[in-house]
Structure formats: structure tokens, C-alpha cells
Tab-separated table of C-alpha atoms and ligand atoms in Angstrom:
chain	number	residue	atom	x	y	z
A	8	UNK	CA	0.000	0.000	0.000
A	9	UNK	CA	1.390	3.373	-0.918
A	10	UNK	CA	0.832	6.406	1.257
A	11	UNK	CA	2.123	9.854	0.328
A	12	UNK	CA	5.082	11.051	2.472
A	13	UNK	CA	5.813	7.503	3.691
A	14	UNK	CA	8.801	5.571	2.370
A	15	UNK	CA	8.590	1.862	3.106
A	16	UNK	CA	11.924	0.022	2.746
A	17	UNK	CA	12.087	-2.591	0.032
A	18	UNK	CA	12.467	-5.464	2.491
A	19	UNK	CA	9.418	-4.413	4.444
A	20	UNK	CA	7.394	-3.763	1.294
A	21	UNK	CA	8.226	-7.206	-0.025
A	22	UNK	CA	7.360	-8.924	3.255
A	23	UNK	CA	3.988	-7.169	3.398
A	24	UNK	CA	3.216	-8.026	-0.205
A	25	UNK	CA	4.017	-11.712	0.467
A	26	UNK	CA	1.984	-11.816	3.720
A	27	UNK	CA	5.125	-12.490	5.719
A	28	UNK	CA	5.308	-11.302	9.357
A	29	UNK	CA	6.531	-7.759	10.055
A	30	UNK	CA	7.113	-6.106	13.444
A	31	UNK	CA	7.205	-2.311	13.739
A	32	UNK	CA	9.634	-0.643	16.159
A	33	UNK	CA	9.712	2.902	17.512
A	34	UNK	CA	12.583	5.387	17.446
A	35	UNK	CA	11.897	7.563	20.519
A	36	UNK	CA	13.312	4.766	22.633
A	37	UNK	CA	16.474	5.084	20.496
A	38	UNK	CA	16.756	8.867	20.330
A	39	UNK	CA	15.358	9.877	23.720
A	40	UNK	CA	14.885	6.756	25.825
A	41	UNK	CA	18.440	5.417	25.999
A	42	UNK	CA	21.952	6.923	25.834
A	43	UNK	CA	24.273	6.557	22.819
A	44	UNK	CA	25.798	4.125	21.881
A	45	UNK	CA	23.774	1.547	23.874
A	46	UNK	CA	20.647	2.760	22.083
A	47	UNK	CA	21.981	1.917	18.621
A	48	UNK	CA	23.405	-1.392	19.750
A	49	UNK	CA	20.104	-2.353	21.404
A	50	UNK	CA	18.166	-1.401	18.315
A	51	UNK	CA	20.367	-3.584	16.104
A	52	UNK	CA	20.050	-6.526	18.481
A	53	UNK	CA	16.280	-6.122	18.636
A	54	UNK	CA	16.124	-6.266	14.845
A	55	UNK	CA	18.195	-9.435	14.749
A	56	UNK	CA	16.056	-11.095	17.458
A	57	UNK	CA	12.968	-10.313	15.384
A	58	UNK	CA	14.602	-11.846	12.312
A	59	UNK	CA	15.669	-14.939	14.249
A	60	UNK	CA	12.078	-15.449	15.297
A	61	UNK	CA	10.773	-15.347	11.764
A	62	UNK	CA	9.668	-11.747	11.206
A	63	UNK	CA	10.987	-8.672	9.398
A	64	UNK	CA	11.734	-5.633	11.603
A	65	UNK	CA	10.497	-2.192	10.543
A	66	UNK	CA	11.954	0.588	12.672
A	67	UNK	CA	10.009	3.792	12.073
A	68	UNK	CA	11.194	7.408	12.184
A	69	UNK	CA	11.113	10.747	10.368
A	70	UNK	CA	14.278	12.077	8.704
A	71	UNK	CA	14.306	15.408	6.890
A	72	UNK	CA	10.544	15.319	6.690
A	73	UNK	CA	10.376	11.848	5.190
A	74	UNK	CA	8.525	9.197	7.169
A	75	UNK	CA	10.565	6.017	6.916
A	76	UNK	CA	9.202	2.562	7.683
A	77	UNK	CA	12.242	0.302	7.910
A	78	UNK	CA	15.148	2.591	8.841
A	79	UNK	CA	18.497	1.249	7.641
A	80	UNK	CA	21.629	0.964	9.810
A	81	UNK	CA	22.919	4.394	8.908
A	82	UNK	CA	19.577	6.009	9.643
A	83	UNK	CA	19.335	4.283	13.021
A	84	UNK	CA	22.845	5.475	13.850
A	85	UNK	CA	21.773	9.018	12.882
A	86	UNK	CA	18.715	8.842	15.158
A	87	UNK	CA	20.729	7.417	18.025
A	88	UNK	CA	23.490	10.022	17.779
A	89	UNK	CA	21.355	13.113	17.322
A	90	UNK	CA	18.587	12.491	19.831
A	91	UNK	CA	19.718	15.337	22.013
A	92	UNK	CA	20.221	17.821	19.194
A	93	UNK	CA	18.328	17.750	15.887
A	94	UNK	CA	15.942	14.836	16.321
A	95	UNK	CA	12.704	15.889	18.005
A	96	UNK	CA	10.158	13.701	19.717
A	97	UNK	CA	7.305	12.940	17.354
A	98	UNK	CA	3.900	12.000	18.657
A	99	UNK	CA	0.681	12.096	16.567
A	100	UNK	CA	0.426	15.900	16.800
A	101	UNK	CA	3.951	16.398	15.426
A	102	UNK	CA	3.870	14.231	12.298
A	103	UNK	CA	2.411	16.686	9.772
A	104	UNK	CA	4.436	19.630	11.089
A	105	UNK	CA	7.668	17.631	10.869
A	106	UNK	CA	6.939	16.353	7.383
A	107	UNK	CA	5.888	19.739	5.996
A	108	UNK	CA	8.890	21.485	7.564
A	109	UNK	CA	11.394	18.751	6.690
A	110	UNK	CA	12.380	18.031	10.288
A	111	UNK	CA	13.771	14.956	12.007
A	112	UNK	CA	11.510	13.162	14.439
A	113	UNK	CA	11.836	10.060	16.572
A	114	UNK	CA	8.408	8.478	16.736
A	115	UNK	CA	6.751	7.665	20.078
A	116	UNK	CA	4.467	4.688	20.631
A	117	UNK	CA	1.515	6.810	19.504
A	118	UNK	CA	3.116	7.970	16.252
A	119	UNK	CA	4.692	4.596	15.541
A	120	UNK	CA	1.445	2.664	15.895
A	121	UNK	CA	-0.349	5.211	13.709
A	122	UNK	CA	2.300	5.028	10.958
A	123	UNK	CA	2.484	1.229	11.243
A	124	UNK	CA	-1.269	1.082	10.634
A	125	UNK	CA	-0.948	3.387	7.613
A	126	UNK	CA	1.713	1.064	6.196
A	127	UNK	CA	-0.331	-2.087	6.857
A	128	UNK	CA	1.692	-3.441	9.807
A	129	UNK	CA	-0.324	-4.990	12.666
A	130	UNK	CA	2.238	-5.657	15.392
A	131	UNK	CA	4.425	-3.054	17.062
A	132	UNK	CA	6.989	-3.869	19.731
A	133	UNK	CA	8.506	-1.521	22.281
A	134	UNK	CA	9.782	-1.326	25.860
A	135	UNK	CA	7.405	0.815	27.862
A	136	UNK	CA	4.177	2.546	27.001
A	137	UNK	CA	3.373	6.118	28.017
A	138	UNK	CA	0.447	6.508	30.401
A	139	UNK	CA	-1.307	8.666	32.949
A	140	UNK	CA	1.368	10.503	34.902
A	141	UNK	CA	1.306	10.767	38.653
A	142	UNK	CA	-0.394	14.011	39.574
A	143	UNK	CA	-2.360	14.047	36.304
A	144	UNK	CA	-5.357	15.375	38.246
A	145	UNK	CA	-3.381	18.659	38.445
A	146	UNK	CA	-1.179	18.578	35.336
A	147	UNK	CA	-3.499	16.766	32.879
A	148	UNK	CA	-0.385	14.883	31.707
A	149	UNK	CA	-1.768	11.816	29.975
A	150	UNK	CA	0.325	10.300	27.189
A	151	UNK	CA	-1.109	10.451	23.674
A	152	UNK	CA	-0.097	6.759	23.506
A	153	UNK	CA	-3.297	5.844	25.333
A	154	UNK	CA	-5.662	7.734	23.044
A	155	UNK	CA	-3.849	6.282	20.052
A	156	UNK	CA	-4.521	2.780	21.358
A	157	UNK	CA	-8.156	3.808	21.540
A	158	UNK	CA	-8.373	4.748	17.870
A	159	UNK	CA	-5.746	2.883	15.855
A	160	UNK	CA	-5.853	-0.840	15.186
A	161	UNK	CA	-2.234	-1.664	16.001
A	162	UNK	CA	-1.255	-4.241	18.616
A	163	UNK	CA	1.364	-2.874	20.990
A	164	UNK	CA	3.636	-5.391	22.700
A	165	UNK	CA	5.417	-3.847	25.703
A	166	UNK	CA	6.564	-4.568	29.265
A	167	UNK	CA	3.624	-2.762	30.813
A	168	UNK	CA	3.956	0.758	32.126
A	169	UNK	CA	6.663	2.145	34.287
A	170	UNK	CA	5.975	3.083	37.855
A	171	UNK	CA	6.887	6.664	36.898
A	172	UNK	CA	3.230	6.595	35.902
A	173	UNK	CA	0.031	6.179	37.840
A	174	UNK	CA	-0.702	2.543	36.974
A	175	UNK	CA	-4.307	2.263	38.225
A	176	UNK	CA	-5.285	5.481	36.441
A	177	UNK	CA	-3.576	4.240	33.279
A	178	UNK	CA	-5.662	1.051	33.384
A	179	UNK	CA	-8.858	3.031	34.010
A	180	UNK	CA	-8.094	5.253	31.059
A	181	UNK	CA	-7.467	2.292	28.770
A	182	UNK	CA	-10.771	0.802	29.855
A	183	UNK	CA	-12.556	4.049	28.991
A	184	UNK	CA	-10.935	4.040	25.551
A	185	UNK	CA	-12.053	0.464	24.930
A	186	UNK	CA	-8.582	-1.041	24.850
A	187	UNK	CA	-8.181	-4.727	25.726
A	188	UNK	CA	-5.200	-5.358	27.993
A	189	UNK	CA	-3.614	-8.795	27.791
A	190	UNK	CA	-0.983	-10.228	30.122
A	191	UNK	CA	1.400	-12.653	28.451
A	192	UNK	CA	1.455	-15.507	30.959
A	193	UNK	CA	0.284	-13.223	33.759
A	194	UNK	CA	-2.859	-11.727	35.268
A	195	UNK	CA	-1.075	-8.763	36.826
A	196	UNK	CA	0.033	-5.693	34.936
A	197	UNK	CA	3.810	-5.895	34.603
A	198	UNK	CA	5.528	-2.704	35.794
A	199	UNK	CA	8.406	-2.502	33.351
A	200	UNK	CA	11.459	-3.028	35.639
A	201	UNK	CA	9.381	-5.321	37.851
A	202	UNK	CA	7.551	-8.343	36.486
A	203	UNK	CA	4.465	-7.740	38.604
A	204	UNK	CA	2.339	-4.977	40.069
A	205	UNK	CA	-0.658	-4.892	42.360
A	206	UNK	CA	-3.018	-4.315	39.412
A	207	UNK	CA	-4.759	-6.608	36.972
A	208	UNK	CA	-4.926	-6.725	33.192
A	209	UNK	CA	-8.179	-7.846	31.534
A	210	UNK	CA	-7.041	-11.233	30.242
A	211	UNK	CA	-4.217	-13.629	30.809
A	212	UNK	CA	-3.102	-15.448	27.659
A	213	UNK	CA	-0.296	-17.975	27.649
A	214	UNK	CA	0.433	-18.432	23.961
A	215	UNK	CA	1.238	-16.226	21.001
A	216	UNK	CA	-1.408	-18.103	19.040
A	217	UNK	CA	-4.169	-17.129	21.488
A	218	UNK	CA	-3.129	-13.496	21.318
A	219	UNK	CA	-2.969	-13.545	17.512
A	220	UNK	CA	-6.443	-15.111	17.315
A	221	UNK	CA	-7.901	-12.471	19.599
A	222	UNK	CA	-6.425	-9.667	17.523
A	223	UNK	CA	-7.592	-11.328	14.322
A	224	UNK	CA	-11.186	-11.577	15.567
A	225	UNK	CA	-11.120	-7.923	16.599
A	226	UNK	CA	-10.060	-7.002	13.064
A	227	UNK	CA	-12.656	-9.276	11.490
A	228	UNK	CA	-15.299	-7.535	13.568
A	229	UNK	CA	-14.032	-4.167	12.384
A	230	UNK	CA	-13.474	-2.899	15.919
A	231	UNK	CA	-11.347	0.223	15.501
A	232	UNK	CA	-9.149	0.015	18.570
A	233	UNK	CA	-5.665	-1.209	19.309
A	234	UNK	CA	-4.743	-3.966	21.709
A	235	UNK	CA	-2.167	-3.915	24.478
A	236	UNK	CA	-0.057	-6.992	25.163
A	237	UNK	CA	2.027	-6.763	28.332
A	238	UNK	CA	5.028	-9.071	28.631
A	239	UNK	CA	6.689	-9.288	32.058
A	240	UNK	CA	10.440	-8.717	32.243
A	241	UNK	CA	12.129	-12.119	32.742
A	242	UNK	CA	12.498	-12.709	36.503
A	243	UNK	CA	16.292	-12.980	36.369
A	244	UNK	CA	16.581	-9.391	35.131
A	245	UNK	CA	13.889	-7.657	37.143
A	246	UNK	CA	14.439	-4.970	39.754
A	247	UNK	CA	11.941	-5.512	42.547
A	248	UNK	CA	9.424	-2.738	43.128
A	249	UNK	CA	10.622	-2.207	46.743
A	250	UNK	CA	13.953	-1.254	45.285
A	251	UNK	CA	12.997	0.659	42.148
A	252	UNK	CA	9.947	2.573	43.380
A	253	UNK	CA	11.803	4.856	45.826
A	254	UNK	CA	14.290	5.627	43.037
A	255	UNK	CA	11.463	6.468	40.671
A	256	UNK	CA	9.846	8.660	43.292
A	257	UNK	CA	13.084	10.569	43.711
A	258	UNK	CA	13.395	11.004	39.929
A	259	UNK	CA	9.816	12.294	39.653
A	260	UNK	CA	10.494	14.755	42.510
A	261	UNK	CA	13.651	15.964	40.775
A	262	UNK	CA	11.684	16.527	37.569
A	263	UNK	CA	9.180	18.638	39.477
A	264	UNK	CA	11.950	20.537	41.221
A	265	UNK	CA	13.640	21.282	37.875
A	266	UNK	CA	10.315	22.368	36.365
A	267	UNK	CA	10.329	19.660	33.676
A	268	UNK	CA	6.928	19.187	32.030
A	269	UNK	CA	5.212	17.946	28.863
A	270	UNK	CA	7.127	15.873	26.376
A	271	UNK	CA	10.410	16.339	28.266
A	272	UNK	CA	9.085	14.631	31.357
A	273	UNK	CA	9.457	10.959	30.324
A	274	UNK	CA	13.025	11.238	28.921
A	275	UNK	CA	14.119	13.253	31.970
A	276	UNK	CA	12.798	10.721	34.457
A	277	UNK	CA	14.266	7.766	32.508
A	278	UNK	CA	17.719	9.372	32.453
A	279	UNK	CA	17.510	10.250	36.153
A	280	UNK	CA	16.486	6.703	37.121
A	281	UNK	CA	19.490	5.406	35.186
A	282	UNK	CA	21.843	7.750	37.073
A	283	UNK	CA	20.362	6.858	40.431
A	284	UNK	CA	20.636	3.105	39.780
A	285	UNK	CA	24.129	3.493	38.294
A	286	UNK	CA	23.046	1.985	35.022
A	287	UNK	CA	21.143	-1.013	36.367
A	288	UNK	CA	17.851	0.320	35.100
A	289	UNK	CA	19.283	0.611	31.587
A	290	UNK	CA	20.523	-2.987	31.684
A	291	UNK	CA	17.056	-4.190	32.738
A	292	UNK	CA	15.428	-1.994	30.084
A	293	UNK	CA	17.582	-3.582	27.369
A	294	UNK	CA	16.831	-7.147	28.515
A	295	UNK	CA	13.101	-6.613	28.602
A	296	UNK	CA	13.071	-5.119	25.113
A	297	UNK	CA	14.858	-8.228	23.789
A	298	UNK	CA	12.266	-10.464	25.370
A	299	UNK	CA	9.400	-8.367	23.993
A	300	UNK	CA	10.921	-8.571	20.517
A	301	UNK	CA	10.894	-12.359	20.641
A	302	UNK	CA	7.253	-12.508	21.763
A	303	UNK	CA	6.147	-9.861	19.227
A	304	UNK	CA	7.808	-11.693	16.340
A	305	UNK	CA	6.123	-14.949	17.333
A	306	UNK	CA	2.729	-13.228	17.514
A	307	UNK	CA	3.312	-11.712	14.055
A	308	UNK	CA	4.143	-15.183	12.710
A	309	UNK	CA	0.906	-16.598	14.172
A	310	UNK	CA	-1.124	-13.703	12.766
A	311	UNK	CA	0.104	-14.381	9.249
A	312	UNK	CA	-1.190	-17.944	9.480
A	313	UNK	CA	-4.703	-16.576	10.076
A	314	UNK	CA	-4.792	-14.346	7.010
B	414	LIG	N1	8.615	4.662	28.413
B	414	LIG	C1	9.806	4.048	28.463
B	414	LIG	N2	10.736	4.308	27.511
B	414	LIG	C2	10.488	5.182	26.490
B	414	LIG	C3	9.206	5.808	26.432
B	414	LIG	C4	8.300	5.514	27.403
B	414	LIG	O1	10.039	3.266	29.362
B	414	LIG	O2	11.362	5.408	25.645
B	414	LIG	C5	8.875	6.720	25.269
B	414	LIG	C6	7.970	5.996	24.263
B	414	LIG	O3	8.333	6.398	22.964
B	414	LIG	C7	6.598	6.531	24.603
B	414	LIG	C8	6.915	7.950	25.025
B	414	LIG	O4	5.686	6.493	23.531
B	414	LIG	O5	8.128	7.835	25.741
B	414	LIG	C9	5.832	8.544	25.865
B	414	LIG	O6	6.092	9.892	26.068
B	414	LIG	P1	4.947	10.836	26.671
B	414	LIG	O7	4.800	10.386	28.092
B	414	LIG	O8	5.533	12.202	26.557
B	414	LIG	O9	3.745	10.630	25.831
B	415	LIG	MN1	2.946	13.768	28.498
């Protein structure tokens, strides 16, 4: 399918035309979510894990106003190196402005799932989803990721939401938007660094096939919402909530103290948590993304069998 302003790489185009599995990946995690050069290295490894599990990776970003689905190695390097300078953070609201003004943008979960849908890709894999921020009753800070899930038919595979967010409010909001939340092998909502939280997802599903079938039925019914699949971080890499939550609280306080708001809030808190844990949070973040990539690729493989 051809969409104006979107360049789909040849590999991805071919895979889609042949009904072979494709997994979309975001670039905000590269440009703003992790430091260089670990970001670029992680992104390359994620792509190779997706390939090993039978799917074609399609990392999405905007360079010089061109929306690219399937960034090549050079382009990923460019995103990873320039995240703090020229490459902005692109959510739904930013896409047209960046394209028209020939800017660089790293796409968030919201923008990536929207562009994936435009390109005909069903499954999108990331680390953590944005959500309702703590104190949202005062700041109104609710990630556009949640509304996007409510209106775009992409499946997002992630490790749940970070405890920098208000998890119960995030779940309430998803319910309001009509988004099904699925726990991969778990009934509790994974909390990113920790494999469990005190809150429940809607459904526990233990196989990729079950998840693919559910998504397929939703599409057959023409229900115009996304679906959220939460994969717990493997136990051996998790940081227990007793340990990580006080760190997160400190990072959120520091953000408030420094007057950080809006789109700068998430990257600030992520970087601060990394400093405070002396890099342990980054190591856990990388491991969970690898695991998500494996699960997402397997779901994409199962989905192709249903079409
Ligand atoms: N959470 C993470 N790592 C990330 C992000 C969220 O653990 O890199 C990024 C994702 O791209 C997500 C975005 O879509 O931050 C959400 O930002 P905001 O809260 O400003 O909507
Ligand atoms: Mn926000």
C-alpha cells in the first residue's frame, strides 16, 4: 500500500506483499529513551532477534521530513546520535508539522502505531508505554499513547507501564478508551522493571497463538481500537518494586523541582532513574526489550497464518 510522504523500505514492502510477518519498532526509545551508543546497539540486536524469530523488523522514524518505515543501519545510527540535538520527539500531533517542515523526528508509541497502521503493519513492539502521569489530576499529563490505542488498530507489545506513571489510572483510562489489555502468561500488569504490580490486566493469555487469534477476531469484527499486550520482564533481570519505586519517586520529585513538564518529562525521568541506579535500570530496560521482541515476532508469525 502506498501512502504519500511515507517511504517503506524494500524489504518491508516485499514482506507485506508476500503476507510475511513484520514487526514495527519505535525510534523515541532510540533517540530519547536510551543513551548513545547503547541505544543503537540495542536497536540492532532487537532487529536481529525479530529476524531470528521469523519476522521482518520495521523501525520507524522521520528524517528530513520523510517518514521512513524500515530505517536502515545508517539512519538508526543518525537517530541514536542526534537524539539530544536535531531529532525531536514525534507524537501524533507532530507528524504533519515535521513532514511539511522537513524536520527529524523520533516516533513515540503513539506515532509509531499510527504510521504502522498506515503502512499495513499490525504488530508493534517496544519497551514501555506512556500513560497517565502521577499528579495528572493537576497537570493533565496523559500520554497520547493511550488515546492512540483507543483509535488505531495496532497491537502494541510492551513490558507494561513504568511506575513513573500512575498505573491504576492508566488502566482506568485504557478501559474508557475500549482497549483490551492482555498479560502474556500473567494476570497482573507488569511494571516494566518489575515483572508484577498490584493491578490486573483484563485477560491472561499464555500463547502467542491465542493473542494472535484475539487480535484477528477484533479485526474481522471491524473494531477500531488497538490492543495492548504486556510481557513481564524475565524474573532474572527484574528490579523488585521495593527497590525501584523509591528511586522512581526521587526522579519524579527531581523533575518537578527542575520544572520539567510535557514531552520532556518521560526522557528526563528515565535518564535520572538510570543515574540513580548506576546503570542497572538501563541494563534491565535492554533485557526486557529483547524479550518483547521475541514474543512480538512470534505473535506476528501466528497472525500471518490466520490471514
Ligand atoms: N517509556 C519508556 N521508555 C520510552 C518511552 C516511554 O520506558 O522510551 C517513550 C515511548 O516512545 C513513549 C513515550 O511512547 O516515551 C511517551 O512519552 P509521553 O509520556 O511524553 O507521551
Ligand atoms: Mn505527556
